[in-house]
Short mmCIF file of C-alpha atoms and ligand atoms in Angstrom, two decimals:
data_model
loop_
_atom_site.label_atom_id
_atom_site.label_comp_id
_atom_site.label_asym_id
_atom_site.label_seq_id
_atom_site.Cartn_x
_atom_site.Cartn_y
_atom_site.Cartn_z
CA MET A 1 25.08 -24.70 -3.01
CA ASN A 2 21.97 -22.75 -3.71
CA LEU A 3 21.79 -19.05 -4.30
CA VAL A 4 19.24 -17.15 -2.26
CA HIS A 5 18.15 -13.52 -2.15
CA LYS A 6 19.16 -11.86 1.08
CA SER A 7 18.55 -8.29 2.15
CA TYR A 8 21.13 -6.05 3.73
CA SER A 9 20.58 -2.77 5.57
CA PHE A 10 22.74 0.35 5.10
CA TYR A 11 22.36 3.16 7.63
CA SER A 12 22.90 6.67 6.43
CA HIS A 13 25.74 8.53 8.11
CA ASP A 14 25.56 12.29 8.55
CA LEU A 15 22.76 12.54 6.01
CA ASN A 16 22.20 16.19 5.13
CA ILE A 17 18.83 17.36 6.56
CA ILE A 18 17.73 18.77 3.18
CA LYS A 19 18.12 15.35 1.56
CA TYR A 20 16.38 13.65 4.49
CA ASN A 21 13.47 16.02 4.12
CA GLU A 22 13.29 15.53 0.41
CA LEU A 23 13.04 11.78 0.85
CA PHE A 24 10.55 12.12 3.71
CA GLU A 25 8.36 14.41 1.70
CA LYS A 26 8.27 11.81 -1.06
CA ALA A 27 7.47 9.09 1.45
CA LYS A 28 4.55 11.23 2.74
CA GLN A 29 3.14 11.66 -0.71
CA LEU A 30 3.38 7.91 -1.38
CA LEU A 31 1.71 7.07 1.91
CA GLU A 32 -1.18 9.40 1.24
CA PHE A 33 -1.47 8.06 -2.25
CA LYS A 34 -1.63 4.49 -1.02
CA ASN A 35 -4.36 5.28 1.50
CA SER A 36 -6.38 7.12 -1.16
CA ILE A 37 -6.14 4.06 -3.49
CA SER A 38 -7.16 1.87 -0.57
CA ILE A 39 -10.36 3.87 -0.09
CA GLU A 40 -11.17 3.93 -3.79
CA VAL A 41 -10.69 0.21 -4.06
CA CYS A 42 -13.04 -0.52 -1.20
CA ASP A 43 -15.69 1.77 -2.72
CA ASN A 44 -15.85 -0.40 -5.83
CA PHE A 45 -14.28 -3.68 -4.82
CA SER A 46 -16.27 -5.98 -7.09
CA HIS A 47 -14.69 -4.10 -10.01
CA PHE A 48 -11.07 -4.06 -8.82
CA ILE A 49 -11.05 -7.65 -7.54
CA ASN A 50 -11.14 -8.98 -11.04
CA LEU A 51 -8.29 -6.84 -12.33
CA SER A 52 -4.63 -7.83 -12.38
CA LYS A 53 -1.84 -5.92 -10.69
CA PHE A 54 -0.91 -4.53 -14.09
CA ASP A 55 -4.49 -3.24 -14.59
CA TRP A 56 -4.32 -1.57 -11.16
CA ILE A 57 -1.09 0.15 -12.07
CA ASN A 58 -2.63 1.41 -15.34
CA HIS A 59 -5.76 2.57 -13.59
CA PHE A 60 -4.20 4.40 -10.65
CA ARG A 61 -1.12 5.73 -12.31
CA THR A 62 -0.78 9.44 -11.60
CA LYS A 63 1.64 12.29 -11.12
CA LEU A 64 2.95 13.27 -7.70
CA PRO A 65 5.23 16.24 -7.32
CA ASN A 66 8.21 14.45 -5.75
CA CYS A 67 7.79 10.96 -7.16
CA ASN A 68 8.89 9.31 -10.35
CA ASN A 69 6.95 6.63 -12.31
CA GLN A 70 8.74 3.77 -10.49
CA ASP A 71 7.85 5.18 -7.10
CA ILE A 72 4.22 5.44 -8.12
CA SER A 73 3.99 1.97 -9.72
CA ASN A 74 5.57 0.34 -6.68
CA ALA A 75 3.15 2.15 -4.32
CA ILE A 76 0.14 0.86 -6.37
CA SER A 77 1.62 -2.58 -6.37
CA ASP A 78 2.01 -2.45 -2.56
CA VAL A 79 -1.72 -1.77 -2.20
CA TYR A 80 -2.58 -4.53 -4.62
CA VAL A 81 -0.43 -7.02 -2.72
CA ALA A 82 -1.87 -5.96 0.63
CA TYR A 83 -5.43 -6.63 -0.57
CA ASP A 84 -4.46 -9.84 -2.26
CA ASN A 85 -2.83 -11.17 0.89
CA LYS A 86 -5.72 -10.20 3.05
CA ARG A 87 -8.14 -11.85 0.64
CA ASN A 88 -6.09 -15.04 0.53
CA LYS A 89 -6.08 -15.16 4.30
CA LEU A 90 -9.85 -14.80 4.45
CA ILE A 91 -10.33 -17.46 1.84
CA LYS A 92 -8.04 -19.80 3.66
CA ASN A 93 -9.99 -19.22 6.93
CA THR A 94 -13.29 -19.95 5.30
CA THR A 95 -12.24 -23.02 3.33
CA ILE A 96 -15.13 -25.39 3.16
CA LYS A 97 -14.75 -28.70 4.97
CA ILE A 98 -17.24 -31.42 5.27
CA GLN A 99 -17.81 -33.75 8.13
CA ASP A 100 -15.97 -37.01 7.65
CA LYS A 101 -16.39 -39.33 10.61
CA PHE A 102 -16.66 -39.57 14.32
CA LYS A 103 -13.71 -41.17 16.06
CA ILE A 104 -14.32 -42.68 19.43
CA SER A 105 -11.50 -43.54 21.76
CA TYR A 106 -11.63 -45.78 24.79
CA TYR A 107 -9.75 -46.13 28.03
CA LYS A 108 -7.02 -48.70 27.87
CA LYS A 109 -6.49 -48.88 31.59
CA ASN A 110 -8.54 -48.22 34.70
CA VAL A 111 -8.13 -44.60 35.65
CA GLY A 112 -10.03 -43.21 38.56
CA LYS A 113 -13.68 -43.88 38.01
CA ASN A 114 -13.12 -44.92 34.39
CA LYS A 115 -12.75 -48.59 33.57
CA VAL A 116 -11.00 -50.16 30.60
CA GLY A 117 -13.26 -49.92 27.61
CA ASP A 118 -15.12 -46.78 28.77
CA ILE A 119 -15.55 -44.16 26.21
CA LYS A 120 -12.90 -41.48 26.66
CA SER A 121 -13.61 -39.01 23.88
CA TYR A 122 -15.38 -38.33 20.65
CA GLU A 123 -13.60 -36.60 17.82
CA LEU A 124 -15.09 -35.17 14.69
CA THR A 125 -12.77 -35.11 11.70
CA ASN A 126 -13.20 -33.12 8.57
CA LYS A 127 -12.08 -33.95 5.10
CA SER A 128 -11.65 -31.98 1.95
CA THR A 129 -13.09 -33.51 -1.19
CA ASN A 130 -12.88 -32.66 -4.86
CA LEU A 131 -16.12 -30.80 -4.51
CA THR A 132 -14.88 -28.72 -1.56
CA LYS A 133 -11.72 -27.98 -3.53
CA VAL A 134 -13.71 -26.87 -6.57
CA THR A 135 -16.00 -24.70 -4.44
CA THR A 136 -13.00 -23.06 -2.80
CA TYR A 137 -11.43 -22.45 -6.23
CA LEU A 138 -14.66 -20.88 -7.56
CA SER A 139 -15.03 -18.70 -4.49
CA ARG A 140 -11.59 -17.39 -5.24
CA TYR A 141 -11.71 -16.98 -9.00
CA TYR A 142 -15.30 -16.97 -10.25
CA ASN A 143 -16.24 -14.14 -12.58
CA ASP A 144 -18.43 -13.91 -15.65
CA GLY A 145 -15.57 -14.76 -18.02
CA LEU A 146 -14.17 -17.70 -16.08
CA MET A 147 -16.00 -20.52 -17.85
CA GLU A 148 -14.96 -19.32 -21.24
CA PHE A 149 -11.39 -18.84 -20.02
CA LEU A 150 -11.22 -22.41 -18.60
CA LYS A 151 -12.55 -23.84 -21.88
CA THR A 152 -10.24 -22.02 -24.21
CA ASN A 153 -7.06 -21.34 -22.24
CA LYS A 154 -4.95 -24.49 -22.27
CA VAL A 155 -2.40 -25.34 -19.60
CA ASP A 156 -0.15 -28.25 -18.77
CA GLU A 157 -1.63 -31.60 -17.89
CA SER A 158 -1.47 -31.39 -14.13
CA LYS A 159 -3.40 -28.11 -14.08
CA GLN A 160 -5.74 -29.11 -16.88
CA ALA A 161 -6.92 -32.09 -14.80
CA PHE A 162 -8.15 -29.75 -12.13
CA ARG A 163 -9.75 -27.44 -14.65
CA ASP A 164 -11.58 -30.32 -16.16
CA LEU A 165 -12.83 -31.17 -12.72
CA VAL A 166 -14.10 -27.60 -12.25
CA LEU A 167 -15.96 -27.76 -15.54
CA LYS A 168 -17.33 -31.17 -14.71
CA TYR A 169 -18.81 -29.99 -11.42
CA ILE A 170 -20.22 -26.82 -12.99
CA ASN A 171 -21.96 -28.94 -15.62
CA LYS A 172 -23.28 -31.24 -12.88
CA PHE A 173 -24.44 -28.68 -10.33
CA GLY A 174 -24.84 -25.63 -12.56
CA ASP A 175 -26.15 -22.46 -10.93
CA ARG A 176 -26.35 -24.04 -7.50
CA LEU A 177 -22.56 -24.31 -7.34
CA ILE A 178 -22.00 -20.92 -8.95
CA ASN A 179 -24.43 -19.18 -6.65
CA LEU A 180 -22.72 -20.76 -3.64
CA ALA A 181 -19.36 -19.50 -4.90
CA LYS A 182 -20.78 -16.08 -5.58
CA SER A 183 -22.34 -15.80 -2.11
CA ARG A 184 -19.06 -16.84 -0.44
CA GLN A 185 -17.23 -14.36 -2.63
CA LYS A 186 -19.62 -11.63 -1.59
CA ARG A 187 -19.17 -12.47 2.12
CA ILE A 188 -15.38 -12.50 1.78
CA ASN A 189 -15.37 -9.26 -0.13
CA SER A 190 -17.59 -7.44 2.28
CA ARG A 191 -15.41 -8.50 5.16
CA LEU A 192 -12.38 -7.42 3.16
CA THR A 193 -13.71 -3.98 2.52
CA GLU A 194 -15.62 -3.16 5.70
CA ASN A 195 -12.50 -1.32 6.79
CA PRO A 196 -10.10 -0.10 4.11
CA ILE A 197 -6.58 -1.23 4.79
CA GLU A 198 -4.81 1.72 6.42
CA PHE A 199 -1.11 2.06 5.49
CA GLU A 200 0.85 3.54 8.39
CA SER A 201 4.52 3.20 7.65
CA TYR A 202 6.52 5.79 5.77
CA SER A 203 8.84 3.10 4.44
CA TYR A 204 8.63 2.62 0.72
CA THR A 205 10.08 0.39 -1.96
CA SER A 206 11.01 1.52 -5.40
CA CYS A 207 13.38 0.74 -8.27
CA THR A 208 15.93 2.69 -10.20
CA GLU A 209 17.48 2.23 -13.59
CA GLN A 210 20.75 4.04 -13.66
CA LYS A 211 24.10 4.22 -15.37
CA GLN A 212 26.18 3.95 -12.26
CA ASN A 213 26.40 1.29 -9.61
CA ILE A 214 24.21 1.73 -6.57
CA ILE A 215 27.05 1.62 -4.07
CA THR A 216 30.41 3.37 -4.47
CA LYS A 217 33.33 3.26 -2.04
CA ASN A 218 34.48 6.58 -0.82
CA LYS A 219 37.98 7.41 -2.08
CA ASN A 220 38.60 9.97 0.70
CA LYS A 221 39.76 7.69 3.53
CA ASN A 222 39.43 10.46 6.14
CA ASN A 223 35.69 10.49 5.77
CA GLU A 224 33.78 8.61 8.44
CA SER A 225 31.32 7.34 5.96
CA ASN A 226 33.35 5.09 3.73
CA ALA A 227 30.83 4.60 0.92
CA TYR A 228 27.70 6.08 -0.55
CA ILE A 229 24.50 4.96 -2.21
CA THR A 230 23.36 6.78 -5.34
CA LEU A 231 19.73 6.87 -6.44
CA SER A 232 19.30 8.45 -9.84
CA GLY A 233 16.14 9.54 -11.62
CA GLN A 234 14.85 11.44 -8.60
CA LYS A 235 12.51 14.35 -9.06
CA ILE A 236 14.79 16.85 -7.35
CA ASN A 237 17.50 19.27 -8.34
CA GLY A 238 20.14 17.39 -10.17
CA GLY A 239 18.01 14.26 -10.33
CA LYS A 240 20.22 12.28 -7.99
CA ILE A 241 20.28 11.56 -4.29
CA VAL A 242 23.62 10.56 -2.76
CA ILE A 243 23.40 8.96 0.68
CA PRO A 244 26.59 8.57 2.70
CA ILE A 245 26.73 5.24 4.49
CA LYS A 246 29.04 3.10 6.57
CA TYR A 247 29.99 0.01 4.64
CA SER A 248 31.25 -3.01 6.49
CA ASN A 249 32.92 -5.84 4.54
CA LYS A 250 32.34 -8.11 7.42
CA HIS A 251 28.58 -7.54 7.53
CA HIS A 252 27.72 -6.60 3.93
CA GLY A 253 30.26 -8.81 2.16
CA SER A 254 32.40 -7.67 -0.73
CA ILE A 255 31.11 -4.61 -2.54
CA LYS A 256 31.49 -6.49 -5.77
CA HIS A 257 28.42 -8.55 -4.85
CA TYR A 258 26.32 -5.37 -5.35
CA PHE A 259 27.73 -4.68 -8.83
CA LYS A 260 25.48 -5.72 -11.65
CA ASN A 261 25.78 -5.84 -15.45
CA PRO A 262 23.94 -3.17 -17.34
CA ASN A 263 21.05 -4.10 -19.70
CA ASN A 264 21.02 -3.35 -23.44
CA LYS A 265 20.18 0.29 -22.70
CA SER A 266 23.36 0.29 -20.57
CA GLN A 267 21.26 0.86 -17.43
CA ILE A 268 21.62 -0.99 -14.18
CA GLN A 269 18.43 -1.96 -12.35
CA PHE A 270 18.06 -1.98 -8.62
CA SER A 271 15.20 -2.40 -6.25
CA TYR A 272 15.55 -0.69 -2.87
CA THR A 273 13.56 0.08 0.27
CA ILE A 274 13.89 3.17 2.34
CA VAL A 275 13.03 3.17 6.06
CA PHE A 276 12.98 6.35 8.14
CA ASP A 277 14.19 6.96 11.65
CA GLU A 278 12.25 10.10 12.37
CA LYS A 279 13.92 10.82 15.67
CA LYS A 280 17.57 10.61 14.53
CA LYS A 281 16.71 11.93 11.06
CA ARG A 282 18.47 8.96 9.71
CA ILE A 283 17.44 6.55 6.98
CA ARG A 284 18.11 2.96 6.30
CA VAL A 285 18.41 1.70 2.72
CA ILE A 286 17.66 -2.01 2.22
CA LEU A 287 19.22 -3.69 -0.79
CA CYS A 288 18.94 -7.29 -1.89
CA ARG A 289 21.69 -9.40 -3.35
CA LEU A 290 22.25 -13.02 -4.20
CA LYS A 291 24.12 -15.03 -1.64
CA HIS A 292 25.16 -18.62 -1.27
CA ASP A 293 22.91 -20.21 1.33
CA ASP A 294 24.53 -21.49 4.46
CA ILE A 295 21.87 -23.93 5.49
CA VAL A 296 23.22 -26.53 7.92
CA LYS A 297 22.26 -30.17 7.17
CA HIS A 298 22.81 -33.75 8.30
CA LYS A 299 23.11 -33.02 12.06
CA LYS A 300 21.87 -35.65 14.52
CA GLU A 301 22.14 -34.35 18.09
CA TYR A 302 18.49 -33.40 18.45
CA TYR A 303 17.32 -30.72 20.82
CA GLY A 304 13.53 -30.12 21.13
CA LEU A 305 12.32 -26.73 22.24
CA ASP A 306 8.87 -25.68 23.25
CA ILE A 307 8.00 -22.06 22.40
CA ASN A 308 5.24 -20.45 24.34
CA VAL A 309 4.21 -17.10 25.65
CA LYS A 310 2.78 -17.76 29.01
CA HIS A 311 5.49 -19.17 31.27
CA ASN A 312 8.66 -18.57 29.35
CA LEU A 313 9.81 -18.13 25.81
CA PHE A 314 11.73 -21.39 25.34
CA ALA A 315 11.82 -24.58 27.36
CA ASP A 316 13.83 -27.80 26.80
CA LYS A 317 13.21 -31.22 28.15
CA TYR A 318 15.94 -30.90 30.79
CA GLY A 319 14.10 -28.08 32.49
CA ASN A 320 16.22 -25.27 31.05
CA GLN A 321 14.24 -22.18 30.21
CA VAL A 322 14.85 -18.83 28.61
CA ASP A 323 12.19 -16.25 29.40
CA TYR A 324 11.61 -12.97 27.68
CA ASN A 325 12.27 -9.71 29.52
CA ARG A 326 8.98 -9.35 31.38
CA LYS A 327 9.58 -5.84 32.63
CA GLN A 328 10.35 -4.58 29.18
CA LEU A 329 7.29 -6.34 27.76
CA LEU A 330 5.05 -5.00 30.49
CA ASP A 331 6.23 -1.45 29.85
CA TYR A 332 5.54 -1.93 26.15
CA VAL A 333 2.10 -3.41 26.78
CA GLN A 334 1.24 -0.48 29.00
CA PHE A 335 2.42 1.98 26.36
CA LEU A 336 0.20 0.25 23.76
CA LYS A 337 -2.73 0.34 26.10
CA ARG A 338 -2.31 4.08 26.46
CA CYS A 339 -2.19 4.34 22.64
CA ASP A 340 -5.31 2.24 22.32
CA GLU A 341 -7.05 4.53 24.76
CA LYS A 342 -6.06 7.66 22.77
CA LEU A 343 -7.23 6.08 19.53
CA LYS A 344 -10.52 5.12 21.15
CA ILE A 345 -11.14 8.71 22.18
CA LYS A 346 -10.35 9.88 18.63
CA ARG A 347 -12.85 7.44 17.25
CA ILE A 348 -15.51 8.60 19.64
CA ASN A 349 -14.85 12.23 18.54
CA ASN A 350 -14.98 11.11 14.92
CA GLU A 351 -11.37 12.01 14.38
CA LYS A 352 -9.02 9.98 12.27
CA PRO A 353 -7.70 7.24 14.54
CA VAL A 354 -4.02 7.78 14.06
CA LEU A 355 -1.30 8.30 16.66
CA ASN A 356 0.41 11.62 17.04
CA LYS A 357 4.01 11.92 15.87
CA LYS A 358 5.59 11.45 19.32
CA ASP A 359 3.63 8.26 20.01
CA ARG A 360 4.26 6.92 16.57
CA ILE A 361 8.03 7.40 16.88
CA ASN A 362 7.97 5.87 20.38
CA LYS A 363 5.99 2.93 19.12
CA GLU A 364 8.47 2.28 16.36
CA ARG A 365 11.39 2.45 18.76
CA LEU A 366 9.85 0.24 21.41
CA THR A 367 8.74 -2.34 18.82
CA LYS A 368 12.24 -2.52 17.51
CA ASN A 369 13.58 -2.99 21.10
CA ILE A 370 11.11 -5.87 21.61
CA LYS A 371 12.20 -7.53 18.43
CA ASP A 372 15.83 -7.12 19.43
CA MET A 373 15.05 -8.71 22.76
CA VAL A 374 13.50 -11.76 20.99
CA LYS A 375 16.65 -11.99 18.97
CA ARG A 376 18.87 -11.84 22.06
CA LYS A 377 16.81 -14.55 23.75
CA SER A 378 16.97 -16.76 20.68
CA ASN A 379 20.73 -16.33 20.69
CA GLU A 380 20.84 -17.32 24.38
CA MET A 381 18.85 -20.52 23.61
CA VAL A 382 21.14 -21.45 20.72
CA LYS A 383 24.13 -21.00 22.99
CA LYS A 384 22.47 -23.30 25.54
CA ALA A 385 21.98 -25.92 22.84
CA ILE A 386 25.70 -25.71 21.96
CA SER A 387 26.74 -26.00 25.60
CA LEU A 388 24.72 -29.24 25.81
CA GLY A 389 26.52 -30.67 22.77
CA LYS A 390 23.44 -30.37 20.52
CA ASP A 391 23.54 -29.48 16.85
CA HIS A 392 20.00 -29.91 15.65
CA ILE A 393 17.17 -27.80 17.09
CA VAL A 394 13.59 -29.12 16.71
CA LEU A 395 10.69 -26.68 16.87
CA GLU A 396 7.02 -26.61 16.14
CA ASP A 397 6.07 -25.13 12.84
CA LEU A 398 4.29 -22.10 14.12
CA ASN A 399 2.87 -21.10 10.73
CA ILE A 400 0.53 -24.03 10.77
CA SER A 401 -0.03 -23.85 14.48
CA SER A 402 -3.08 -22.55 16.17
CA LYS A 403 -1.57 -23.32 19.51
CA LEU A 404 -0.01 -19.91 20.13
CA PHE A 405 -2.94 -18.06 18.65
CA ALA A 406 -5.73 -20.10 20.13
CA THR A 407 -5.40 -19.02 23.72
CA ASN A 408 -7.66 -16.06 24.42
CA GLU A 409 -6.41 -15.44 27.93
CA GLU A 410 -5.12 -12.04 28.83
CA PHE A 411 -1.83 -10.53 29.84
CA GLU A 412 -2.50 -7.22 31.61
CA GLY A 413 -5.70 -6.74 29.62
CA PHE A 414 -3.98 -7.82 26.41
CA LYS A 415 -5.01 -10.79 24.40
CA TYR A 416 -2.23 -13.35 24.12
CA SER A 417 -2.76 -13.50 20.41
CA ARG A 418 -1.83 -9.86 20.20
CA LEU A 419 1.16 -10.47 22.40
CA VAL A 420 2.26 -13.22 20.06
CA ARG A 421 2.15 -10.79 17.20
CA ILE A 422 4.09 -8.16 19.17
CA LEU A 423 6.77 -10.63 20.11
CA SER A 424 6.89 -11.40 16.38
CA LEU A 425 6.74 -15.07 17.32
CA SER A 426 5.68 -15.81 13.78
CA ASP A 427 9.04 -14.46 12.64
CA ILE A 428 10.79 -16.55 15.24
CA LYS A 429 11.27 -19.33 12.72
CA ASN A 430 13.45 -17.17 10.58
CA ILE A 431 15.18 -15.56 13.56
CA ILE A 432 16.23 -18.87 15.13
CA THR A 433 17.10 -20.54 11.87
CA SER A 434 19.39 -17.72 10.89
CA ILE A 435 21.08 -17.53 14.28
CA ALA A 436 21.45 -21.32 14.61
CA ASN A 437 22.69 -21.79 11.02
CA LYS A 438 25.34 -19.14 11.55
CA LYS A 439 26.63 -21.17 14.51
CA GLY A 440 26.56 -24.45 12.61
CA LEU A 441 23.30 -25.90 14.04
CA GLN A 442 20.53 -27.39 11.92
CA VAL A 443 16.91 -26.38 12.55
CA THR A 444 13.82 -28.55 11.78
CA PHE A 445 10.13 -27.67 12.13
CA ILE A 446 7.60 -30.35 12.95
CA GLN A 447 3.82 -30.49 12.91
CA PRO A 448 2.66 -28.77 16.13
CA HIS A 449 -0.33 -31.06 16.62
CA TYR A 450 -0.61 -32.98 19.90
CA THR A 451 2.88 -32.05 21.20
CA SER A 452 1.27 -30.90 24.46
CA GLN A 453 -1.26 -33.79 24.69
CA THR A 454 0.80 -36.87 23.97
CA CYS A 455 1.90 -39.24 26.72
CA THR A 456 4.66 -41.77 26.31
CA CYS A 457 2.10 -44.46 27.16
CA GLY A 458 0.32 -43.87 23.88
CA CYS A 459 -2.53 -41.81 25.24
CA VAL A 460 -3.14 -38.70 23.15
CA ASP A 461 -5.80 -36.63 24.75
CA LYS A 462 -6.74 -32.98 25.30
CA ALA A 463 -7.56 -33.90 28.92
CA ASN A 464 -3.90 -34.75 29.55
CA ARG A 465 -3.37 -31.00 29.84
CA PRO A 466 -5.70 -30.06 32.74
CA LYS A 467 -3.94 -26.73 33.27
CA GLN A 468 -1.52 -24.64 31.23
CA GLU A 469 1.30 -25.56 33.61
CA ILE A 470 0.67 -29.26 34.08
CA PHE A 471 0.77 -32.38 32.00
CA LYS A 472 -1.14 -35.24 33.66
CA CYS A 473 -1.97 -38.30 31.64
CA VAL A 474 -5.58 -39.40 32.07
CA SER A 475 -4.63 -42.96 31.08
CA CYS A 476 -1.44 -43.77 33.05
CA GLY A 477 -1.36 -40.90 35.53
CA GLU A 478 2.16 -39.65 34.66
CA THR A 479 2.68 -36.03 35.61
CA HIS A 480 5.15 -33.49 34.27
CA ASN A 481 5.79 -29.81 33.86
CA ALA A 482 3.80 -29.10 30.70
CA ASP A 483 6.47 -27.15 28.82
CA THR A 484 9.27 -29.53 29.66
CA HIS A 485 7.08 -32.45 28.56
CA ALA A 486 6.11 -30.72 25.31
CA ALA A 487 9.79 -30.08 24.57
CA SER A 488 10.49 -33.77 25.02
CA MET A 489 7.58 -34.75 22.74
CA ILE A 490 8.81 -32.25 20.11
CA GLU A 491 12.33 -33.69 20.29
CA ASP A 492 10.90 -37.24 19.87
CA ARG A 493 9.51 -36.35 16.46
CA LEU A 494 13.08 -36.37 15.22
CA ALA A 495 14.78 -38.64 17.69
CA VAL A 496 12.33 -41.57 17.43
CA ASP A 497 12.83 -43.40 14.15
CA VAL A 498 9.21 -44.31 13.54
CA LEU A 499 8.00 -40.74 14.16
CA ARG A 500 10.71 -39.21 12.05
CA LYS A 501 10.00 -41.55 9.15
CA SER A 502 6.22 -41.32 9.26
CA LEU A 503 5.81 -37.63 9.95
CA LEU A 504 8.66 -35.98 8.01
CA ASN A 505 9.96 -35.82 4.49
CA PHE A 506 13.72 -36.14 4.12
CA ASP A 507 15.50 -34.49 1.23
CA LYS A 508 19.24 -33.74 0.90
CA GLY A 509 19.87 -33.61 4.62
CA LEU A 510 16.83 -31.51 5.47
CA TYR A 511 13.46 -32.46 7.03
CA THR A 512 10.12 -30.90 6.28
CA PRO A 513 6.75 -31.89 7.81
CA LYS A 514 4.59 -34.15 5.65
CA LYS A 515 1.18 -32.79 4.82
CA LEU A 516 -1.02 -35.02 7.01
CA ASN A 517 -4.36 -34.46 8.55
CA LYS A 518 -4.66 -34.30 12.27
CA SER A 519 -6.26 -37.69 12.78
CA THR A 520 -3.46 -39.41 10.78
CA ILE A 521 -0.86 -37.72 12.99
CA LYS A 522 -2.79 -38.77 16.08
CA ASN A 523 -2.91 -42.41 14.89
CA ILE A 524 0.80 -42.41 14.17
CA LEU A 525 1.60 -41.05 17.65
CA GLU A 526 -0.74 -43.47 19.40
CA SER A 527 0.59 -46.57 17.71
CA CYS A 528 4.22 -45.47 18.04
CA TYR A 529 4.10 -44.92 21.80
CA ASP A 530 1.80 -47.85 22.39
CA ASN A 531 4.35 -50.25 20.80
CA ASN A 532 7.22 -48.49 22.43
CA LYS A 533 6.34 -48.91 26.02
CA VAL A 534 3.35 -50.94 26.92
ZN1 ZN B 1 0.17 -41.92 29.89
#
């Protein structure tokens, strides 16, 4: 069994308002500090981009009345990570690809006006070459010292091979390549800094080094809170904050799991996150601990599910569907639209575009309710799977999917892509896996490509999906409900031997999608279904 880090939440119980305010004051200072760093970074980005996280911490380190050094370092690190993530995303989106080949497909049967052999579609495929890889690398890392660094700093063989390749191309193409990388770098950086990242949440993460354990059980059994969390080294009277909590063995596990051995200075280190509930004046402390993973493996009763936003949340191939709570979502969307409107007015009046306290608190509450709803619906779907005797859920890997994000249609004046973010459908992977694994079901993610365009006759074509709701094969004419059909195609990726073996890696009872380009996937699908049926 593997050990994994898992986070657990502890809600404060009857937290004294003075303590709450002390913590909140600290959070306010940290939030302002982060936003001031964000602005400074954007003002001189070409300088900061080449510095490490450690350099940032040294540069921005300061004193804040309510914060200790750990709080401050962690805040700086948060800003560094936010910019690094945003930059990586931009680089990924602008990765250079070059045109590879045209692929032409033909009709295999007479369909309507089209005869066998007529041209059905053209497809342009891209490929990434060593040169595009080197250019992408240089766009990411090029600076004046890079060449010298690559020549003198030795690494292991696998990495060295790539560095040699970089040096080889620089020798070959010289300034042309470097200028290209620099101009891409410039473009990415200017997009990155056109709006400084604005930090909104009062939550903060910090660490403590303390003599006593972070959680202690309450000896007084009459107390409603049965344990407390101690955070030492605080810049307040007495240096310590004690937070009464409710500890549940069932949910949090044995308290011993949170005990750690002290280091050679007889101090125990903990990292923790504090989240504020401004309405209830309550806080949540998030702690991490090691836990045996409970990943379910080797299950074979496959159950494909299509996830979408438009018609329902989940659909299986039998026609079962679980929808999200539309009324709740609509209320939420309307609330967000009102917020958008208020922010717009503030922008027009040249005010800082931030929500007032009431709206901010409401937004937090409603967002949480929406996330809870998605969890409830996932739970419902898992129960459905169990009732059908299934033990292995198959889903599209939404991280690598553009399907959910591609649609630009609107829901009550709201882009679907924003709705997808709101419904935290990108988290849905973790949500379902965790719920399913707890109930003994395995979960596998497959490549999302062509699940909505593939027909069991072997025809894979965009035109097979004339409307969102309908699947109608342009080659054989078969017609289905689009979501039901997609669920069936998703299930096939595991249930059909050829597809499972060609598209997925298998390791110790678990499947992961192979890294294949789209045209390879298409070829595999076409030949599999062709042989299967025709
Ligand atoms: Zn067909």
